[in-house]
mmCIF file of C-alpha atoms (C1' of nucleotides) in Angstrom:
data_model
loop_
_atom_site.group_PDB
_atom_site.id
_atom_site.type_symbol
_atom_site.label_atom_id
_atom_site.label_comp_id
_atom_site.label_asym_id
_atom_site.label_seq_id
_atom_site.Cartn_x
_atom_site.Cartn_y
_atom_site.Cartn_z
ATOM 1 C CA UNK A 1067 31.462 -4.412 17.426
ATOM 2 C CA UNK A 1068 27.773 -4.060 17.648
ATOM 3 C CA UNK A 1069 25.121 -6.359 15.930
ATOM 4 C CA UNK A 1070 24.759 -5.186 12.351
ATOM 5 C CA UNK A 1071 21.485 -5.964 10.502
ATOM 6 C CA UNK A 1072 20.652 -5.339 6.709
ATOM 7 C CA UNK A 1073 19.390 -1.661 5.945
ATOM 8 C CA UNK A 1074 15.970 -1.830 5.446
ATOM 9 C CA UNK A 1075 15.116 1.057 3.563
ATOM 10 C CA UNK A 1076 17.969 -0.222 0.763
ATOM 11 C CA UNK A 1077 15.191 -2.859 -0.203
ATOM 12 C CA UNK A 1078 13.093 -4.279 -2.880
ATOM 13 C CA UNK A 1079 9.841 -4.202 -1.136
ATOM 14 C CA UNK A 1080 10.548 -0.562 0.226
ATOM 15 C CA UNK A 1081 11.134 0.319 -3.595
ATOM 16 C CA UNK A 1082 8.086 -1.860 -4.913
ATOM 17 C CA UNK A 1083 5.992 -0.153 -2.332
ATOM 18 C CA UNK A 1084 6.832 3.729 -3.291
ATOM 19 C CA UNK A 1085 5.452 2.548 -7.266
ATOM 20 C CA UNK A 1086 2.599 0.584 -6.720
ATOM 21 C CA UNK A 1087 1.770 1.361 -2.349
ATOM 22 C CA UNK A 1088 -0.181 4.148 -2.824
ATOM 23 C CA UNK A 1089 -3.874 4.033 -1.959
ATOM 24 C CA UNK A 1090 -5.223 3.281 -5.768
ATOM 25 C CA UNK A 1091 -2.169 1.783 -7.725
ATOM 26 C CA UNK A 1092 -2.799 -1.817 -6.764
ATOM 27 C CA UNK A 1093 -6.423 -1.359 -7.603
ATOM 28 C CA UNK A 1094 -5.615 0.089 -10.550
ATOM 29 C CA UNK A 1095 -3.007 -2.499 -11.780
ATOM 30 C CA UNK A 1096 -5.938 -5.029 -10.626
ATOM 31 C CA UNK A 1097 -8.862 -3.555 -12.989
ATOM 32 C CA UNK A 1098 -5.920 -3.025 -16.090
ATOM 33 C CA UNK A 1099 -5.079 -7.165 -15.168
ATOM 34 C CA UNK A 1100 -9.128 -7.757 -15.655
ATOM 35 C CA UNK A 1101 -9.403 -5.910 -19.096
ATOM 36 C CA UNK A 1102 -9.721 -2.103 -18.022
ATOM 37 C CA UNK A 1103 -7.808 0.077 -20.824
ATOM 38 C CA UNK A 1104 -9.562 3.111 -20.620
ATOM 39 C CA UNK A 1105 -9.716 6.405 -18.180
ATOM 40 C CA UNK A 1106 -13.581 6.254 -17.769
ATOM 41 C CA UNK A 1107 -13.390 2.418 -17.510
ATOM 42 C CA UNK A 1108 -11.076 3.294 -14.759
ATOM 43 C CA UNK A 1109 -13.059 5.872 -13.341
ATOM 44 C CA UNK A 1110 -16.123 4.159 -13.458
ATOM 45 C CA UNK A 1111 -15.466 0.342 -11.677
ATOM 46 C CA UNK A 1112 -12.988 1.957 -9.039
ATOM 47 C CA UNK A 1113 -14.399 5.234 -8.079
ATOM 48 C CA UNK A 1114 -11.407 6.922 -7.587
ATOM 49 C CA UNK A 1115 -11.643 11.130 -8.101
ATOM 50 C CA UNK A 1116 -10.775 12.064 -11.902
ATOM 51 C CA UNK A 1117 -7.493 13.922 -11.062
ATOM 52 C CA UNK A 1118 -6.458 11.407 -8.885
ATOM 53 C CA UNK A 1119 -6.966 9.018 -11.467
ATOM 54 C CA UNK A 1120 -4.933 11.289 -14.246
ATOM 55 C CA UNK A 1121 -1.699 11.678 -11.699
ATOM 56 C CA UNK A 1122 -1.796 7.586 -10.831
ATOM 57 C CA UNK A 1123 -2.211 6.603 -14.348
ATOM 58 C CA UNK A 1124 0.559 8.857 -15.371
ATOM 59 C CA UNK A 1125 3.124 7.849 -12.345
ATOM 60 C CA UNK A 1126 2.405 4.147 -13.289
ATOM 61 C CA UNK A 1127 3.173 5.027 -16.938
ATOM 62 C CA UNK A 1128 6.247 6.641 -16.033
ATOM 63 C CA UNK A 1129 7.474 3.840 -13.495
ATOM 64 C CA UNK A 1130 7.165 1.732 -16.865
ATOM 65 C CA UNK A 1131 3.643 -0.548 -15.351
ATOM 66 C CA UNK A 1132 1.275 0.982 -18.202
ATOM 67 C CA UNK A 1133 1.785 2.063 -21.868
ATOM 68 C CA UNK A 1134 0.133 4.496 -22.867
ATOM 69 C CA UNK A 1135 -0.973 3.633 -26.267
ATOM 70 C CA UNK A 1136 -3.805 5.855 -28.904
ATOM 71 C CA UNK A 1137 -6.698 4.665 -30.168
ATOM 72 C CA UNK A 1138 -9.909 6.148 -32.128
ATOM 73 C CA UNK A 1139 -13.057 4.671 -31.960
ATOM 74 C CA UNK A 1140 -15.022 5.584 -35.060
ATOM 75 C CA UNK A 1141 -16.939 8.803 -34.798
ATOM 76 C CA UNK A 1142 -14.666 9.772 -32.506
ATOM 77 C CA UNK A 1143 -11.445 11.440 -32.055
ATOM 78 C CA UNK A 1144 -8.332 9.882 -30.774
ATOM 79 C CA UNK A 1145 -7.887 9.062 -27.532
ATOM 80 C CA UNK A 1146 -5.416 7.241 -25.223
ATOM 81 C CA UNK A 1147 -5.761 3.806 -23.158
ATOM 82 C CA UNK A 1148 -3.428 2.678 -20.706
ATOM 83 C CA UNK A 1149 -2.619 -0.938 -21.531
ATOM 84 C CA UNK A 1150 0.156 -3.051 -18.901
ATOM 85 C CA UNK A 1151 3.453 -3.389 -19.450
ATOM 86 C CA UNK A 1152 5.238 -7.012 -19.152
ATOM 87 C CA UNK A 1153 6.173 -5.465 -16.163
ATOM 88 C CA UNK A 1154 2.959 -4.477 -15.110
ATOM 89 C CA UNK A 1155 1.324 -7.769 -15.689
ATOM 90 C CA UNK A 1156 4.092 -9.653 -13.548
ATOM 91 C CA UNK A 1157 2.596 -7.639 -10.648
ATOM 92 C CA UNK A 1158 0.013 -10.565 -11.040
ATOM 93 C CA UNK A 1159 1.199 -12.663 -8.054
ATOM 94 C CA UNK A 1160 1.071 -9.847 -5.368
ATOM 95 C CA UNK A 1161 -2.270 -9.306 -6.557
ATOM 96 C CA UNK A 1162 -3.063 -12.826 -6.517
ATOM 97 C CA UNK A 1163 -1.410 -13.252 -3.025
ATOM 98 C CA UNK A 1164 -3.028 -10.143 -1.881
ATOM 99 C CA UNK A 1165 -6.714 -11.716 -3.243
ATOM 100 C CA UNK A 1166 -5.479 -15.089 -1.506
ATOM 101 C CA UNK A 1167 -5.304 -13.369 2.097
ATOM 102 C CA UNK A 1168 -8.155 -11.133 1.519
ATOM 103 C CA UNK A 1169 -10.317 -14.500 1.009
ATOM 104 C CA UNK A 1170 -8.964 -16.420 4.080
ATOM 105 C CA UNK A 1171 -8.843 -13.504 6.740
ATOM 106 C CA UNK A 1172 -11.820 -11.022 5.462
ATOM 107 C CA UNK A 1173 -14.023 -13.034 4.477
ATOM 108 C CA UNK A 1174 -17.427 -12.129 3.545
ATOM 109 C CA UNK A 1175 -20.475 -14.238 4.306
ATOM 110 C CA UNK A 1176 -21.010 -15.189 1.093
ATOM 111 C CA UNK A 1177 -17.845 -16.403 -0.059
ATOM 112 C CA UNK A 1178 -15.199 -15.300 -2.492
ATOM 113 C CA UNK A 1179 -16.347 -13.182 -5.221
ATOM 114 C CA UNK A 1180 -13.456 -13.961 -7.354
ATOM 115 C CA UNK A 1181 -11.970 -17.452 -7.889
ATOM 116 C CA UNK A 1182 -8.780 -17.103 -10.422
ATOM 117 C CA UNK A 1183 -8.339 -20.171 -12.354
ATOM 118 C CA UNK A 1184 -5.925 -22.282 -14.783
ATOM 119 C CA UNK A 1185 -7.971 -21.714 -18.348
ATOM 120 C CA UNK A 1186 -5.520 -21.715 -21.024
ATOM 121 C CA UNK A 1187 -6.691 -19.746 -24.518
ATOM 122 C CA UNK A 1188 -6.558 -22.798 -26.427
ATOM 123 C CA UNK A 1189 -9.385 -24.498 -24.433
ATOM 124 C CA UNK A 1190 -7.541 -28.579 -25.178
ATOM 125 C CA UNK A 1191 -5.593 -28.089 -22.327
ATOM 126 C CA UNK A 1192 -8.020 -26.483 -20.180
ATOM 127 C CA UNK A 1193 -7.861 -27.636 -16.629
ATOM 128 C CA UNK A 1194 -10.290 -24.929 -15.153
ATOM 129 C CA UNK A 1195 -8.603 -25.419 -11.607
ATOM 130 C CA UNK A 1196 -8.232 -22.502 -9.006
ATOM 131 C CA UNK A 1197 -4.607 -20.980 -9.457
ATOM 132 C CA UNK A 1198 -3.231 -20.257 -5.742
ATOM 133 C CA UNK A 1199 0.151 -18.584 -4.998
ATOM 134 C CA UNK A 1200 2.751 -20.608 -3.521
ATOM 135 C CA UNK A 1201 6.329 -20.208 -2.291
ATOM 136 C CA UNK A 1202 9.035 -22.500 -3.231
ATOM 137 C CA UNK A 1203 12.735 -22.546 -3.450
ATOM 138 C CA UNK A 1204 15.456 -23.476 -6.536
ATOM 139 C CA UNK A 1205 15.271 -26.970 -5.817
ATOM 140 C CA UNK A 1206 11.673 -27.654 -5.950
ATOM 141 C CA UNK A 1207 10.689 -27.524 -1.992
ATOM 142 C CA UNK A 1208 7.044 -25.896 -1.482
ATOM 143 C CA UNK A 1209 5.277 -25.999 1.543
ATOM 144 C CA UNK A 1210 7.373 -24.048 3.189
ATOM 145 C CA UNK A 1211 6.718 -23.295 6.941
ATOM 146 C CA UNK A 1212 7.456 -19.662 8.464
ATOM 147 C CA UNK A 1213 10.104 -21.171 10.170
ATOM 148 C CA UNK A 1214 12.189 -22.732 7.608
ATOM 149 C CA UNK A 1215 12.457 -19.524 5.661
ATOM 150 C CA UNK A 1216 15.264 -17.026 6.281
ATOM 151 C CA UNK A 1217 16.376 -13.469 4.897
ATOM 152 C CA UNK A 1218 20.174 -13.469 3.988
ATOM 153 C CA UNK A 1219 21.921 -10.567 2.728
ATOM 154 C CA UNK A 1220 22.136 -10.346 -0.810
ATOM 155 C CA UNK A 1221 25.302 -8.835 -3.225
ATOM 156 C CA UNK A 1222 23.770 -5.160 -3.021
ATOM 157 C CA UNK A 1223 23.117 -5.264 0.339
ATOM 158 C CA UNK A 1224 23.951 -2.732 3.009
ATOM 159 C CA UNK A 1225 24.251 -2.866 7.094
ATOM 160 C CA UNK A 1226 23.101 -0.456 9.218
ATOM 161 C CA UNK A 1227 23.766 -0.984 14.146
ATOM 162 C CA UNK A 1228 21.160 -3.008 14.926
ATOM 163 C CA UNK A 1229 18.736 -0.662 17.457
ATOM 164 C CA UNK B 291 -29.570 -6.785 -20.672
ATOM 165 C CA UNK B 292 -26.247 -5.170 -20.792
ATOM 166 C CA UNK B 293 -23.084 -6.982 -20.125
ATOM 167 C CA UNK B 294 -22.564 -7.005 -16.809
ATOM 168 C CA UNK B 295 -18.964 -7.754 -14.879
ATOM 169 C CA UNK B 296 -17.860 -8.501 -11.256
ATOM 170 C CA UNK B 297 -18.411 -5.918 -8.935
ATOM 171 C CA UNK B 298 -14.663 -4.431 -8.193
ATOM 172 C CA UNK B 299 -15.869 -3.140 -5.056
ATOM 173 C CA UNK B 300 -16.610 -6.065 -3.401
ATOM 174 C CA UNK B 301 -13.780 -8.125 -3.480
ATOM 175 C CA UNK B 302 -11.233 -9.306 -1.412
ATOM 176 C CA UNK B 303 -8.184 -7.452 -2.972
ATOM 177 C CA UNK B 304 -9.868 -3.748 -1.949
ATOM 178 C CA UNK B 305 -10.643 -5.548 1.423
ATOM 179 C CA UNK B 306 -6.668 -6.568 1.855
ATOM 180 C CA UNK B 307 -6.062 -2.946 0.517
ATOM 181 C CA UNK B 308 -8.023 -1.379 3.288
ATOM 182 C CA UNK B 309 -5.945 -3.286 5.864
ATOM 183 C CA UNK B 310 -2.588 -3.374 4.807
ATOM 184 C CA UNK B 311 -2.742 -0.982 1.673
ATOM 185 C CA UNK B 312 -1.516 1.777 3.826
ATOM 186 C CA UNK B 313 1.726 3.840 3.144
ATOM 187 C CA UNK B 314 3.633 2.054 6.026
ATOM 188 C CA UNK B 315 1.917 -1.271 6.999
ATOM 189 C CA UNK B 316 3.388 -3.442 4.746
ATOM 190 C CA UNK B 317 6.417 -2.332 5.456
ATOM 191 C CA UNK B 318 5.972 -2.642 9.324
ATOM 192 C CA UNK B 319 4.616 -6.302 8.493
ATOM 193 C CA UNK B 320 8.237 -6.962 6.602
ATOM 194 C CA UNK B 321 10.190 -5.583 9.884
ATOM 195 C CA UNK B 322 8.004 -7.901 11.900
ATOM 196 C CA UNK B 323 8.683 -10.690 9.578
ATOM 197 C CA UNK B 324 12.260 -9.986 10.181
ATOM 198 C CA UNK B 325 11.991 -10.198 13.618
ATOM 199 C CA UNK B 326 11.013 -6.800 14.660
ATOM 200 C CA UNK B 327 8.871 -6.770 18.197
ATOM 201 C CA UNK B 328 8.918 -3.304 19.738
ATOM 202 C CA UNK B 329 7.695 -0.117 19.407
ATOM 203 C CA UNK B 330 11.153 1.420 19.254
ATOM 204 C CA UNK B 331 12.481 -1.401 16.854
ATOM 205 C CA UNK B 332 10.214 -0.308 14.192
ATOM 206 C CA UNK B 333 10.617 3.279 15.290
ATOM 207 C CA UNK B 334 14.180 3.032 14.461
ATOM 208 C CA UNK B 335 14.278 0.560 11.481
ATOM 209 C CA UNK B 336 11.917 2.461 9.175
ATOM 210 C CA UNK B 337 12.348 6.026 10.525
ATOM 211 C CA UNK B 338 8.557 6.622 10.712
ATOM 212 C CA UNK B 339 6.930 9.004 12.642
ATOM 213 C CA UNK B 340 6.305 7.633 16.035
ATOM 214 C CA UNK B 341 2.524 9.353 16.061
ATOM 215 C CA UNK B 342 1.690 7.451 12.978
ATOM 216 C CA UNK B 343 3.827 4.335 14.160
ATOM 217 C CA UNK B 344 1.186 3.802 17.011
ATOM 218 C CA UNK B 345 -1.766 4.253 15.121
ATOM 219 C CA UNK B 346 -0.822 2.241 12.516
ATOM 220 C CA UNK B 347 0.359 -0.643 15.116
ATOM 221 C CA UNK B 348 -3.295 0.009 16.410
ATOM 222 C CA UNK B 349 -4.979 -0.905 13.568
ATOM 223 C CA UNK B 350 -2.677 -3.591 12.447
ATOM 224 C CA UNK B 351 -3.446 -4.724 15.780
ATOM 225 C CA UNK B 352 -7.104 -4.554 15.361
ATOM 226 C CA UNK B 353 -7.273 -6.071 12.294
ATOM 227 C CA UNK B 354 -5.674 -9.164 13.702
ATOM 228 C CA UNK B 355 -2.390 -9.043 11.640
ATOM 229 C CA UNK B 356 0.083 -8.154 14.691
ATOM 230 C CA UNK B 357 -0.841 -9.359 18.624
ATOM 231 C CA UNK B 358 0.105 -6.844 21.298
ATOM 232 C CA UNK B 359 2.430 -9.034 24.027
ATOM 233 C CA UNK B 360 3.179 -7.616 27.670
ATOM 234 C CA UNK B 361 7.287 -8.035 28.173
ATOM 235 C CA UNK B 362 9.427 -6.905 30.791
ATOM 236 C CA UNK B 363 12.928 -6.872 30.817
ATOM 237 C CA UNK B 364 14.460 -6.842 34.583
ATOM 238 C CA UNK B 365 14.907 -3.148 35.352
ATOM 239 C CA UNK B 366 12.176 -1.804 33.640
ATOM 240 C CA UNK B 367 8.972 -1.398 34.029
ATOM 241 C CA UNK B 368 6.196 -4.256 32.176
ATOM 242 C CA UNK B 369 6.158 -2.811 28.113
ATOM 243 C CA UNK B 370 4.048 -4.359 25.229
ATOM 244 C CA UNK B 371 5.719 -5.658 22.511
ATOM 245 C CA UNK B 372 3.899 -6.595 18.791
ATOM 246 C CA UNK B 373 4.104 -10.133 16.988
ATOM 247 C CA UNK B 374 2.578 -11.621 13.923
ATOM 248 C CA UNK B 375 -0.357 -13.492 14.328
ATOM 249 C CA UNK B 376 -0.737 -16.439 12.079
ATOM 250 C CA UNK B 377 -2.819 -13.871 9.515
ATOM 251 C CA UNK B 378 0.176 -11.833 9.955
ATOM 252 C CA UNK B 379 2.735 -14.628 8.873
ATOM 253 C CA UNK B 380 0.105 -14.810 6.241
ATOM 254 C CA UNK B 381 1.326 -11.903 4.145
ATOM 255 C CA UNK B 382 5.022 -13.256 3.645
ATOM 256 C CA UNK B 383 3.703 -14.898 0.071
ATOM 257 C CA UNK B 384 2.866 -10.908 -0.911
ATOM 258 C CA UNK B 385 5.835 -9.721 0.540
ATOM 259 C CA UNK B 386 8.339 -11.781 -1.298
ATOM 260 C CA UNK B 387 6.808 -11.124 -4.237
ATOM 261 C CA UNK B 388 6.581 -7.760 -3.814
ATOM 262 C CA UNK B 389 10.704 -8.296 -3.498
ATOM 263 C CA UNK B 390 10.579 -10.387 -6.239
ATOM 264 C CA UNK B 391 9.089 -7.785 -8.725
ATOM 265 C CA UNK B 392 11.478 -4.906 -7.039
ATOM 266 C CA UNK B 393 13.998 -6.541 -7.427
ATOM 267 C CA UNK B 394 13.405 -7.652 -11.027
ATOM 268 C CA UNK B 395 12.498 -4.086 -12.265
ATOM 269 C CA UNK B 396 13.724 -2.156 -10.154
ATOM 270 C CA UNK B 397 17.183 -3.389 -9.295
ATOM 271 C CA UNK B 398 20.232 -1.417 -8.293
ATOM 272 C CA UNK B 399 23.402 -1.416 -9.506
ATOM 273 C CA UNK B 400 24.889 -3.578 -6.768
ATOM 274 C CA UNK B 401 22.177 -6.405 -6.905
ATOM 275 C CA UNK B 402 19.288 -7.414 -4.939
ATOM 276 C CA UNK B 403 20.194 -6.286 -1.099
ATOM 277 C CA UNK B 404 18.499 -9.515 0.631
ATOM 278 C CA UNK B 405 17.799 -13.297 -0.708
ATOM 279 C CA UNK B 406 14.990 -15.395 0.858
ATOM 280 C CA UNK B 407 16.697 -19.095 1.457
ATOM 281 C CA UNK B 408 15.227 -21.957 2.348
ATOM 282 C CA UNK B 409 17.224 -22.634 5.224
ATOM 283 C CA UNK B 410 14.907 -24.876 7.819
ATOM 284 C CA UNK B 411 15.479 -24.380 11.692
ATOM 285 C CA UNK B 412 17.210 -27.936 11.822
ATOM 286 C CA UNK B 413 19.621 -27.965 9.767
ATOM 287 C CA UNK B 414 20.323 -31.339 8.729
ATOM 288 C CA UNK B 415 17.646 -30.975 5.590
ATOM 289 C CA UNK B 416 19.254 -27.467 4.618
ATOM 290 C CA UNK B 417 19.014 -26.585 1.415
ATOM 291 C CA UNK B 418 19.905 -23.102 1.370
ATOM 292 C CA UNK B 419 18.184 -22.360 -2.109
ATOM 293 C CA UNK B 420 16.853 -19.121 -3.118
ATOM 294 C CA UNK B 421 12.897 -18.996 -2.457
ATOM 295 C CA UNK B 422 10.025 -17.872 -5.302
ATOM 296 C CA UNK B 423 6.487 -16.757 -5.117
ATOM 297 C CA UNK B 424 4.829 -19.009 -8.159
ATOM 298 C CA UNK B 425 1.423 -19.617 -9.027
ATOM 299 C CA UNK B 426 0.374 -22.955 -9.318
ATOM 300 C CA UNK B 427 -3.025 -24.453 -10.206
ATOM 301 C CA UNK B 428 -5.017 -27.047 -8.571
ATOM 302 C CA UNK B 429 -3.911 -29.304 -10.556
ATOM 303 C CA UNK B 430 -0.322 -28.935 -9.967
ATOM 304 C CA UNK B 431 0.589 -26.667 -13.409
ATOM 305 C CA UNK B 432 2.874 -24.247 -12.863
ATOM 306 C CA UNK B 433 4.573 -21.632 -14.577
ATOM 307 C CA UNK B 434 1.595 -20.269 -15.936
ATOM 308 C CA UNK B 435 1.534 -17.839 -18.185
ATOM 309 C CA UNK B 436 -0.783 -14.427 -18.510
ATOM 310 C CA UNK B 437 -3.053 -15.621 -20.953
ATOM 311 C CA UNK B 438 -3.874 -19.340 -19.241
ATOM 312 C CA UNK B 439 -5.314 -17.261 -16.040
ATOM 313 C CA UNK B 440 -8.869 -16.324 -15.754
ATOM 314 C CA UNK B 441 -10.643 -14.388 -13.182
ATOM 315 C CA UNK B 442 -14.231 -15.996 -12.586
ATOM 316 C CA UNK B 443 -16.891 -14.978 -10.510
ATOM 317 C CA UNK B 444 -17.198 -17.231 -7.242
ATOM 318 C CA UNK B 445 -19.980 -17.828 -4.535
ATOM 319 C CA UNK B 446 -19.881 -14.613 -3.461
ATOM 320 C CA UNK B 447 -20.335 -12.475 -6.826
ATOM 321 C CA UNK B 448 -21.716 -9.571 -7.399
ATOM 322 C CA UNK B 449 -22.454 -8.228 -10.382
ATOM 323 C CA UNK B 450 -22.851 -4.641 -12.173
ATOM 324 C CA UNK B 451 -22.980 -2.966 -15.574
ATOM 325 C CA UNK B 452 -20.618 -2.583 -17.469
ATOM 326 C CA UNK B 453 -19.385 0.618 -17.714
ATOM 327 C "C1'" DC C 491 -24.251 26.844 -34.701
ATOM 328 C "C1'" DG C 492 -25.236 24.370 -30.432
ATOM 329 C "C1'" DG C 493 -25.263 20.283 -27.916
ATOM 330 C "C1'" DC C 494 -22.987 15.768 -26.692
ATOM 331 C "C1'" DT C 495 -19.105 12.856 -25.110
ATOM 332 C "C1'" DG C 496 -14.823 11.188 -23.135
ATOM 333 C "C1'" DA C 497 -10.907 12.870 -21.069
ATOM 334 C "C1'" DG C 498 -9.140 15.466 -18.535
ATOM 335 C "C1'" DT C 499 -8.046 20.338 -15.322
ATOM 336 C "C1'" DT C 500 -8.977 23.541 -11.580
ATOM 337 C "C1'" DG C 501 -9.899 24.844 -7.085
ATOM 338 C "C1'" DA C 502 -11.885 24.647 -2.401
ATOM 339 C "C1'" DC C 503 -11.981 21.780 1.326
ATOM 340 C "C1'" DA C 504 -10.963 17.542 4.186
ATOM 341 C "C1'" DA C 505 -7.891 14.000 5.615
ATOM 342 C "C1'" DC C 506 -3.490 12.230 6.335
ATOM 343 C "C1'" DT C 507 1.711 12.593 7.204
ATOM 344 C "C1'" DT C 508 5.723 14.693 9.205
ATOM 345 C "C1'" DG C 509 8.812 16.290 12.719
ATOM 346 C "C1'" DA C 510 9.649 18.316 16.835
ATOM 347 C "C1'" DA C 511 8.436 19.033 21.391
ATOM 348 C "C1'" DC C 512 6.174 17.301 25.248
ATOM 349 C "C1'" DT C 513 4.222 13.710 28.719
ATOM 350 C "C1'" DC C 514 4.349 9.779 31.610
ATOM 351 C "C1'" DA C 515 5.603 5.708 34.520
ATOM 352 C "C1'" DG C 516 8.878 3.347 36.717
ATOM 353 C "C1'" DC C 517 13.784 2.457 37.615
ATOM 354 C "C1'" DA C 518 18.384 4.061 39.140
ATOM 355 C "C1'" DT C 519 21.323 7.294 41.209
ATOM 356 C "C1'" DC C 520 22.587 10.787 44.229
ATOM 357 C "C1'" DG D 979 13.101 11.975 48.260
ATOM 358 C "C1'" DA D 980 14.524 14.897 44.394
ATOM 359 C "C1'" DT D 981 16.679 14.340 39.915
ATOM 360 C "C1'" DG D 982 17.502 12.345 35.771
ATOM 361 C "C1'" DC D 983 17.056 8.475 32.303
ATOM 362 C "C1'" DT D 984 14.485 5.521 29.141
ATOM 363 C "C1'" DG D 985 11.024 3.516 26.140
ATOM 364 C "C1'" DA D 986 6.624 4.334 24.703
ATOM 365 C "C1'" DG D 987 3.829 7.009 23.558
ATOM 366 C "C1'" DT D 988 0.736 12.061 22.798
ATOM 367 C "C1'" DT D 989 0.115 16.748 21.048
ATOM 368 C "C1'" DC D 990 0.347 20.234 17.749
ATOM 369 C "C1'" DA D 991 1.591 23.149 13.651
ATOM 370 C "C1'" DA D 992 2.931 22.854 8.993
ATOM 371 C "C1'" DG D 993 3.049 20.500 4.794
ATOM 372 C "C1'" DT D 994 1.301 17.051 1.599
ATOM 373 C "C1'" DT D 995 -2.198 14.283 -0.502
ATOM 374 C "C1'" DG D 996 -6.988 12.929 -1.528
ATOM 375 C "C1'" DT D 997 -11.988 14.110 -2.536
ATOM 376 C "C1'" DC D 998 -15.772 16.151 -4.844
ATOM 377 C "C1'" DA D 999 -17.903 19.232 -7.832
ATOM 378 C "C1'" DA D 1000 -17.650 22.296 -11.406
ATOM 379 C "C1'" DC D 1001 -15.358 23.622 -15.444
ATOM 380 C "C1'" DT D 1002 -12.679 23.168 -19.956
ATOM 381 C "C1'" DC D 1003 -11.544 21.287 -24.329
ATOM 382 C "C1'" DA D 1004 -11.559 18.917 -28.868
ATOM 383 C "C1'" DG D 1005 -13.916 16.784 -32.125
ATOM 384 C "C1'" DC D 1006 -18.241 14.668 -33.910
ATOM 385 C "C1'" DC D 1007 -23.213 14.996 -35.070
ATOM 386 C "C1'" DG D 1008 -27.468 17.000 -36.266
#
DNA sequence: CGGCTGAGTTGACAACTTGAACTCAGCATC
DNA sequence: GATGCTGAGTTCAAGTTGTCAACTCAGCCG
């Protein structure tokens, strides 16, 4: 019997990736996570070509990331904004991760531009400190080294030969 | 003066994007984190096209995130193989919780098809337990929740209007 | 009525992705 | 020493996706 290995196209990331790896979703998910709602608020801070913009926005409404929600501005008519989803906003630490590794391998001379931090509503508790993303396991290790980290197969998983 | 907000442009999330935002490289980092080397490994793990496989393991390359290795296994002729560079091991923190968040919303039927463990190379301090991407403040505070995280402008700011 | 605004749509063109066929260097075999 | 095999690519046509600019459309305002 040869070496078996899990299938890696019957994974998480591979299904994560076809919702949010396309060139703009991230970006988008990113300006909706800092306060963007609307399409020209969209349009505007990112750049991205209008009918782009109208097929992402509607994929990431349909994967269940944004809500599309109406609104009407007086003097105006009704319109739509895209607000996230709890499952949109729990995207946060990839983007966090992603802003992490951005800061400590492309760096730019004059430092981070962004700097995430612990600031509760209620300002009592506030403890203003930089939030960083960290990986730990179920009973409360962190600081955990390449090495001491493994992939096992999980219930769903499948097997494909090993190449 | 008008309000005026963080320039989304310049910041290190788009700069991460341009490096590993592509359609594939994230998921050639994960096969590399699993212990994928060679050309034909990834070839035959993710089914990708082998033209874009080498460009992609170009840049990937040049951007410091894999290392290109010469290898030769008696009988053949000298081949190059590709390995994470510490930047590269960098990017596990994204991946898992790119897994995590697949997993969570968009499970399958069966279950998640692969577990991160904690399972250290010695195994005498094993501990086996599933591992988690958290964010955790300076300060040690963790599970933090949507509303106690800020994004603040840091050394390297730039600012424009608001749209 | 005629112009203004935000939110799109349309369409021409450019760039990227795919898959299949081809190359290429060295080893092994005849 | 010709032939074929293998892993690692390269080339090319066809299809898909992204970009930019121009256009539409609905309602408000004067």
């Amino acid at each position: 019997m040869r070496t078996r290995r899990i299938d890696p196209v019957n994974c998480s990331v591979a299904r994560s990736l076809a919702v949010v790896g396309e060139r703009w979703s991230l970006l988008i998910v990113r300006e909706a996570l800092d306060g963007a709602r609307r399409f020209g608020e969209f349009h505007a801070r990112l750049g991205i070509a209008k009918n782009l913009l109208t097929t992402r926005l509607d994929s990431l409404v349909a994967a269940g990331v944004l809500r599309r929600v109406p609104y009407q501005e007086p003097g105006s008519r009704q319109r739509f904004a895209y607000e996230l989803t709890e499952q949109g906003e729990a995207l946060r630490p990839t983007l966090v991760a992603l802003l992490e590794w951005g800061d400590k391998y492309l760096p730019t001379p004059e430092g981070p531009s962004v700097i995430v931090r612990h600031r509760p509503a209620d300002d009592e508790a506030a403890c203003d400190e930089p939030v960083r993303v960290v990986l730990q396991c179920a009973a409360g290790h962190t600081h955990l080294h390449p090495e001491d980290i493994c992939r096992t197969p999980g219930p769903g998983a499948r097997f494909v030969d090993a190449p």
